[in-house]
Coordinates of C-alpha atoms and ligand atoms in Angstrom, one line a residue:
X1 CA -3.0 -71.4 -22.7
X2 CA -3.4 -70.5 -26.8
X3 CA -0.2 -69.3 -28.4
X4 CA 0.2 -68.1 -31.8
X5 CA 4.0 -68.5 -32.5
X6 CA 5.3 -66.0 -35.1
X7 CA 8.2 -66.4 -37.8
X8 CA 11.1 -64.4 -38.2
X9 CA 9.9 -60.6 -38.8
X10 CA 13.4 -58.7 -40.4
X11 CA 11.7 -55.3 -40.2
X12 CA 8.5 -56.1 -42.3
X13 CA 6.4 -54.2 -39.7
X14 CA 3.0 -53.8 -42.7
X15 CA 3.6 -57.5 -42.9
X16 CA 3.5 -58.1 -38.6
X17 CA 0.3 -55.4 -38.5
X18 CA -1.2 -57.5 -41.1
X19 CA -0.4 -61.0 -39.7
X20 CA -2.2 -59.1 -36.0
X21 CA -5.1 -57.8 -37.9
X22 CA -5.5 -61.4 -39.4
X23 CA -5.2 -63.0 -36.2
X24 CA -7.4 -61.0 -34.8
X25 CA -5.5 -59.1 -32.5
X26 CA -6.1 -55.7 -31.3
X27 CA -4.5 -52.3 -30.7
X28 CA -5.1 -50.3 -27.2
X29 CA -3.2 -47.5 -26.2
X30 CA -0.6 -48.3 -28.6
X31 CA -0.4 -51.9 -27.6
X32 CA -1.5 -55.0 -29.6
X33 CA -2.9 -58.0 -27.8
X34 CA -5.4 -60.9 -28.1
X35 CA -8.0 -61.5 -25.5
X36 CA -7.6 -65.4 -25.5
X37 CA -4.1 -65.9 -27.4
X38 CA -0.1 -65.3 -26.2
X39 CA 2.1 -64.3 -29.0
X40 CA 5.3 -65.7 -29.0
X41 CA 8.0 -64.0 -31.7
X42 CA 10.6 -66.5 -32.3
X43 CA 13.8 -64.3 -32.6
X44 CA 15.5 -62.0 -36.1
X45 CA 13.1 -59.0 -35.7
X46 CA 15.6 -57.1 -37.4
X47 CA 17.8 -56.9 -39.7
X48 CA 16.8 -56.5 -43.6
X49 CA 18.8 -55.9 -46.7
X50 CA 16.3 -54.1 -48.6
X51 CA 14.9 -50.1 -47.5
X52 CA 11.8 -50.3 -48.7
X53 CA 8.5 -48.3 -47.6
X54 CA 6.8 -51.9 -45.9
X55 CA 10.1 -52.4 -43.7
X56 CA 10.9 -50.3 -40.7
X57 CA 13.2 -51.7 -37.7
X58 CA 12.3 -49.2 -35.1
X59 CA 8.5 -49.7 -35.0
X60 CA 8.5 -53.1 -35.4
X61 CA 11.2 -53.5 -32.1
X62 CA 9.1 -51.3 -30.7
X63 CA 6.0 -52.9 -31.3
X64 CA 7.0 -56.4 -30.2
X65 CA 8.8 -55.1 -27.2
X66 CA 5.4 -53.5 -25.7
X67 CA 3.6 -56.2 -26.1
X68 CA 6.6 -58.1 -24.4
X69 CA 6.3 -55.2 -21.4
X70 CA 2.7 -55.8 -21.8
X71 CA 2.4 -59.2 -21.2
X72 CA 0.5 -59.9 -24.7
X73 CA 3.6 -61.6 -25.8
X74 CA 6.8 -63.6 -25.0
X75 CA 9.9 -63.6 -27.4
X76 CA 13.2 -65.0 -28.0
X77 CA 16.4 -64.1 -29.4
X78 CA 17.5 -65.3 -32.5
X79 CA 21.0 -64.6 -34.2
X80 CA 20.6 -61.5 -35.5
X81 CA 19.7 -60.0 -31.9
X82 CA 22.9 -61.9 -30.7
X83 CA 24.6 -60.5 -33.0
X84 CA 23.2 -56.4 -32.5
X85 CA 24.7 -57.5 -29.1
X86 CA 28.0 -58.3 -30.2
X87 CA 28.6 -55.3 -32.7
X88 CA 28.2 -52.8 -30.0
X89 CA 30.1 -54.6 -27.2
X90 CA 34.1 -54.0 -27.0
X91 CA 36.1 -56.7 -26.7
X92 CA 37.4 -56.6 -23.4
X93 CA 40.4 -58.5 -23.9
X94 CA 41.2 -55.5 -27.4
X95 CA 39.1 -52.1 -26.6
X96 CA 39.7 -51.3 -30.3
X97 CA 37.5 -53.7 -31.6
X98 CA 34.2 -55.3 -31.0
X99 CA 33.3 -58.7 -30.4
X100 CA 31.4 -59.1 -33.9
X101 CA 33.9 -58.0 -35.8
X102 CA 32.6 -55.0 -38.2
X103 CA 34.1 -56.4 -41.4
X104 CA 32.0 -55.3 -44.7
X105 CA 30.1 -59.0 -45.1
X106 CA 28.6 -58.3 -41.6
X107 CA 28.2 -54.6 -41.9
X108 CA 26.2 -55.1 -45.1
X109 CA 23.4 -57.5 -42.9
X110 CA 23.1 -55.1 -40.1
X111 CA 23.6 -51.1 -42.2
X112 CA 20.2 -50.8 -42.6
X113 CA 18.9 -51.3 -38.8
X114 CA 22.0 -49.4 -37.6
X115 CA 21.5 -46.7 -40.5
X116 CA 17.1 -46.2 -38.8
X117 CA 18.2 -46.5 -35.3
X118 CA 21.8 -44.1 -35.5
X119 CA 25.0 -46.2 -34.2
X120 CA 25.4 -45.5 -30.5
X121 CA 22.3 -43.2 -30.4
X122 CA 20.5 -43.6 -26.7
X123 CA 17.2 -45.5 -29.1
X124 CA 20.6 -47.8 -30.0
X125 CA 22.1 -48.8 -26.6
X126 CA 17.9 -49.0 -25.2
X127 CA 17.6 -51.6 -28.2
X128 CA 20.6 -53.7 -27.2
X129 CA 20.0 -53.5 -23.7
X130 CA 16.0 -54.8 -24.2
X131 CA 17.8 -57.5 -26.5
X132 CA 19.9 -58.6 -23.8
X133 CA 16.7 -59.5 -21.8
X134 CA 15.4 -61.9 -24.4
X135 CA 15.6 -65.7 -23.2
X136 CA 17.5 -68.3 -26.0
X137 CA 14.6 -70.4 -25.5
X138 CA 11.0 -71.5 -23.8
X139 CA 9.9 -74.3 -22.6
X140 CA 6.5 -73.7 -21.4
X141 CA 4.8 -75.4 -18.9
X142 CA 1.3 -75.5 -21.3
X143 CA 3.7 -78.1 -23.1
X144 CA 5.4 -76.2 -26.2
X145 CA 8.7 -75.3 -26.8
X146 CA 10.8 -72.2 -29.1
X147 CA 13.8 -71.7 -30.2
X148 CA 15.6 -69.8 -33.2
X149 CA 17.0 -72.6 -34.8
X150 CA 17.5 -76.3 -33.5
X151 CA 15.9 -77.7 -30.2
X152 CA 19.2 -79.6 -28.8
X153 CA 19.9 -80.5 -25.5
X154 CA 23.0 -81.5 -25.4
X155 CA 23.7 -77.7 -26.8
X156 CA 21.2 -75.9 -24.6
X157 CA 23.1 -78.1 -21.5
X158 CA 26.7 -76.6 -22.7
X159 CA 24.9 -72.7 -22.0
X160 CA 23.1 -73.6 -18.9
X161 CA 25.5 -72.8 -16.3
X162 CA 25.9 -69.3 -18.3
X163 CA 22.3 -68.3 -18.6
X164 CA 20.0 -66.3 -16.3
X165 CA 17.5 -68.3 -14.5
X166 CA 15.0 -67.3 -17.4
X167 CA 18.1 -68.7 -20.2
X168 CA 18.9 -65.2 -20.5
X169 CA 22.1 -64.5 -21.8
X170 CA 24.9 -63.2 -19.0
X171 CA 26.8 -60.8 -20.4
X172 CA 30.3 -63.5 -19.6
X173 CA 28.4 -65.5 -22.1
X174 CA 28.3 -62.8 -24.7
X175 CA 32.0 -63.2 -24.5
X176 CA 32.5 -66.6 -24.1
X177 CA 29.8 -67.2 -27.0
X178 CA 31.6 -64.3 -29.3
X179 CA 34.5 -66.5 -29.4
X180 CA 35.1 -68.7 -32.4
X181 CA 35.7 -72.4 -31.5
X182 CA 34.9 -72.3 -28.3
X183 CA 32.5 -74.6 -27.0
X184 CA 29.8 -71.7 -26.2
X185 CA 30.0 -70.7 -29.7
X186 CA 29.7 -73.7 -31.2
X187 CA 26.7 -74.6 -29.0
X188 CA 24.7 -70.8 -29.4
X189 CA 25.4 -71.1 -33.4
X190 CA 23.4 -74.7 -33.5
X191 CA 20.9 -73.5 -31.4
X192 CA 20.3 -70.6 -32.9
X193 CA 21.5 -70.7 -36.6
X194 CA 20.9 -74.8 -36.3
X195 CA 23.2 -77.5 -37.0
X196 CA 26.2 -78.5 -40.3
X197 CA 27.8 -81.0 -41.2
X198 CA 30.6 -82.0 -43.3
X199 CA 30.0 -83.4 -46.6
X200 CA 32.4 -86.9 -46.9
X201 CA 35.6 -86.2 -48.7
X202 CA 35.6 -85.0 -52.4
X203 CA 31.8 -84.3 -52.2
X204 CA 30.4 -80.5 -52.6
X205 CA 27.5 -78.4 -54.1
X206 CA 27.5 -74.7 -55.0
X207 CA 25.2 -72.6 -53.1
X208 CA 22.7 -70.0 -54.2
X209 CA 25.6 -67.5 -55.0
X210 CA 27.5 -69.8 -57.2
X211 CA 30.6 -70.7 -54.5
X212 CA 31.2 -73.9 -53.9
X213 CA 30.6 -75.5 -50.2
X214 CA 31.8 -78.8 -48.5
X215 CA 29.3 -78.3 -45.5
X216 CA 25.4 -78.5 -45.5
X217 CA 23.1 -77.4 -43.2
X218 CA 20.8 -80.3 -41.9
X219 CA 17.2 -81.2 -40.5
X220 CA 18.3 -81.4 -37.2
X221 CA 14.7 -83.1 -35.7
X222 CA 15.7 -86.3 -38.1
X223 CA 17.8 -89.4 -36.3
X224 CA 20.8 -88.4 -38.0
X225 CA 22.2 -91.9 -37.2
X226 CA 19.5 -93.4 -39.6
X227 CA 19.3 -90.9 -42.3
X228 CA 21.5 -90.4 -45.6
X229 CA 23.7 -86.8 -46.6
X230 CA 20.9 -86.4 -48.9
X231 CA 18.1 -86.9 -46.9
X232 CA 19.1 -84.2 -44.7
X233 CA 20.6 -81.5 -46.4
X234 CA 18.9 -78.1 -46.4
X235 CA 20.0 -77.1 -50.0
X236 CA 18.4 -75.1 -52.2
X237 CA 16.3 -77.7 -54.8
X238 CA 19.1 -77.6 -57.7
X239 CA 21.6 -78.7 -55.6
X240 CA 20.2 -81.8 -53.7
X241 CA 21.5 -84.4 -57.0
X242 CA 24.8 -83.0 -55.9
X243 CA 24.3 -84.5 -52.3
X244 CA 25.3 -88.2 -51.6
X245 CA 22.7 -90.7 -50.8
X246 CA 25.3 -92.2 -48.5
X247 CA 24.7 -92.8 -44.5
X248 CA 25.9 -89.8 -42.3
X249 CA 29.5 -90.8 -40.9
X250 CA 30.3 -88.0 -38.3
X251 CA 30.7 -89.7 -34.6
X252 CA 29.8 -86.7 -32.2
X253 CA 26.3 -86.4 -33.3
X254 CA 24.1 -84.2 -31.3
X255 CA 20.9 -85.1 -33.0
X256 CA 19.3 -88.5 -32.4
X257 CA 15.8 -87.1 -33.3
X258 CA 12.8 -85.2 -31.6
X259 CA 10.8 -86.5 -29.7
X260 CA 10.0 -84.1 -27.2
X261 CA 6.5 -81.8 -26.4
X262 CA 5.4 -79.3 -30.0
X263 CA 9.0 -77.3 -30.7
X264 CA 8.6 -74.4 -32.8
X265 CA 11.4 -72.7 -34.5
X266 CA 12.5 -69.9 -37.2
X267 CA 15.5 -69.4 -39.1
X268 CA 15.2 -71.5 -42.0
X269 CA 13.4 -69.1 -45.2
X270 CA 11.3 -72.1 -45.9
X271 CA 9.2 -71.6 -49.0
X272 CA 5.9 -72.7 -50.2
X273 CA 2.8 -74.0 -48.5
X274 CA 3.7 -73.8 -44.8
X275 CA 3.4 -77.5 -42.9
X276 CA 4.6 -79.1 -39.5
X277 CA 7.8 -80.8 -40.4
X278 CA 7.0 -83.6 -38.3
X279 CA 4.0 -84.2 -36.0
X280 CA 5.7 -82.2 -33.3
X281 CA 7.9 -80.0 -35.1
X282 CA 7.2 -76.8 -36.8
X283 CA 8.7 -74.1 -38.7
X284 CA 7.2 -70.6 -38.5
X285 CA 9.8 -69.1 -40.7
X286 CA 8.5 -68.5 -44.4
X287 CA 10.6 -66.3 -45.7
X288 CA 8.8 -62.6 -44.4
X289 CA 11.6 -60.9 -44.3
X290 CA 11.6 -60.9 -48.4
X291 CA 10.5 -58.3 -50.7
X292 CA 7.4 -58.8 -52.3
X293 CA 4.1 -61.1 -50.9
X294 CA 6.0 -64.3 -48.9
X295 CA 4.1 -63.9 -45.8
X296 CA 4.5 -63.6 -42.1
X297 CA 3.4 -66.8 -40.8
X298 CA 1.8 -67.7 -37.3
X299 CA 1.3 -71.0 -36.1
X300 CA -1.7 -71.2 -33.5
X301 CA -1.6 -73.2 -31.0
X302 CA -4.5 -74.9 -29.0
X303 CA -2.9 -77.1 -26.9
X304 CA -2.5 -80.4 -29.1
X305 CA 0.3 -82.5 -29.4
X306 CA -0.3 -83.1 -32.8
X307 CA 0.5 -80.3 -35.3
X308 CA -1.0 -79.9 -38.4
X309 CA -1.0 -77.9 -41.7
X310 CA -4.7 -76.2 -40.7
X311 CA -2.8 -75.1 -37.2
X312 CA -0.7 -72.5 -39.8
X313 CA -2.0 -69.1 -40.4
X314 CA -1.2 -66.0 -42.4
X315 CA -2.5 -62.9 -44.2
X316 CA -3.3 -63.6 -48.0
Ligands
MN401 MN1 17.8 -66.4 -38.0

């Protein structure tokens, strides 16, 4: 099997039909599909801050869900379709409220697909309830795996017991998973939003809106166990001198490395020329769901175990 693995789409649908065209895919009836290549979506199809004429939430859901219903493609959930799911289900346990709270911080990241779709419209609830039958993650028998964030077993063993027999989500997990601290939660947040870590005492950095922050997010495919604070941190490039070079002290450390079949994730707004992270690892998230030209990126696979930059593709 060929699959071309597609990064994280936030409502750019002109940038998803030009990323198809580019690929080489082809629409029939309304539905878009490749005569020797699988698509696989990786999760955040929604979900954009900007309006802007490029962006629209409803035909790009639609679009990937018929090619889903089609059979042209596969895709997974990533945590801003786990959260769509959230906003709209009451809590059982207080019928007032929802289990994603609707605060104004995560309002503001979902208005805008709520605002196109109209909250609780039947298009809504059909939405959600397509949502709810996205898997957290494949592993593919051709030898690749996806997932939003961070490939971790140890996590993905914590959700088993609560997922469908294709790792859908059960709607007990949508509780037990809405419920901060619990060990659901913290295992669906580093698989799909990936992994933190504590910075040692007295050590910080201030993030991209000028607060300050004790906790970084980390390549979670390095052996953590060999690796310094620095080496690891996801920051953004004026705030790695702020990160100590100093070995990693947390105990209960989930990730000892990769080493696995090709994983392919999303998530992470990388920038800049897109290449594997390691020779099994890839990111397919390059920051689409931006204003302006960052592209939608596609990795295409052809069955090696070795991933390389030229494997990366994307409308220029
Ligand atoms: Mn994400």
């Amino acid at each position: 099997m060929n699959y071309d693995i597609i990064g994280d789409i936030h409502g750019q649908y002109d940038k998803l039909i030009g990323l198809l065209n580019h690929l080489g895919y082809e629409e029939t009836n309304g539905i878009w599909s490749h005569n020797t290549h699988t698509a696989i979506f990786v999760g955040d199809l929604i979900d954009n801050t900007h309006v802007e004429s490029g962006i629209s939430h409803i035909k790009t859901v639609r679009l990937v869900k018929a090619m889903v219903e089609a059979g042209s493609a596969l895709c997974i959930m990533g945590n801003h379709e786990f959260n769509a799911i959230a906003w709209m289900t009451p809590d059982p346990e207080d019928q007032t409220t929802f289990l994603r709270e609707h605060t104004p911080n995560n309002d503001n990241q979902h208005k805008n697909f709520l605002a196109e779709v109209g909250e609780n419209s039947p298009l809504h609830h059909e939405i959600i309830e397509w949502f709810k039958t996205l898997p957290l993650w494949l592993d593919l028998p051709a030898g690749i795996r996806v997932i939003h964030a961070a490939w971790i077993e140890e996590y993905q063993a914590v959700l088993k017991p609560y997922l469908t027999e294709n790792n859908c989500l059960t709607d007990e997990l949508v509780i037990k998973a809405s419920r901060k601290g619990s060990a659901e939660y913290v295992a669906l947040e580093a698989l799909c939003k990936g992994l933190e870590i504590e910075l040692p005492e007295g050590h910080g950095f201030k993030d991209k809106h000028g607060a300050r922050r004790t906790g970084i997010r980390i390549r979670w495919w390095k052996n953590l166990t060999e690796s310094t604070y620095k080496e690891v941190a996801l920051v953004p490039e004026d705030a790695r001198d702020s990160i100590p070079d100093l070995p990693i002290e947390q105990l209960n450390l989930k990730a000892k490395g990769y080493t696995g079949v090709p994983v392919f994730f999303g998530h992470y707004w990388f920038s800049g020329q897109p290449e594997p992270v390691a020779n099994n690892i890839a990111c397919v998230d390059y920051s689409a769901g931006k204003s302006g030209d960052t592209p939608l990126v596609a990795y295409r696979w052809e069955g090696e175990s070795v991933l390389t930059e030229a494997g990366f593709m994307f409308a220029v």
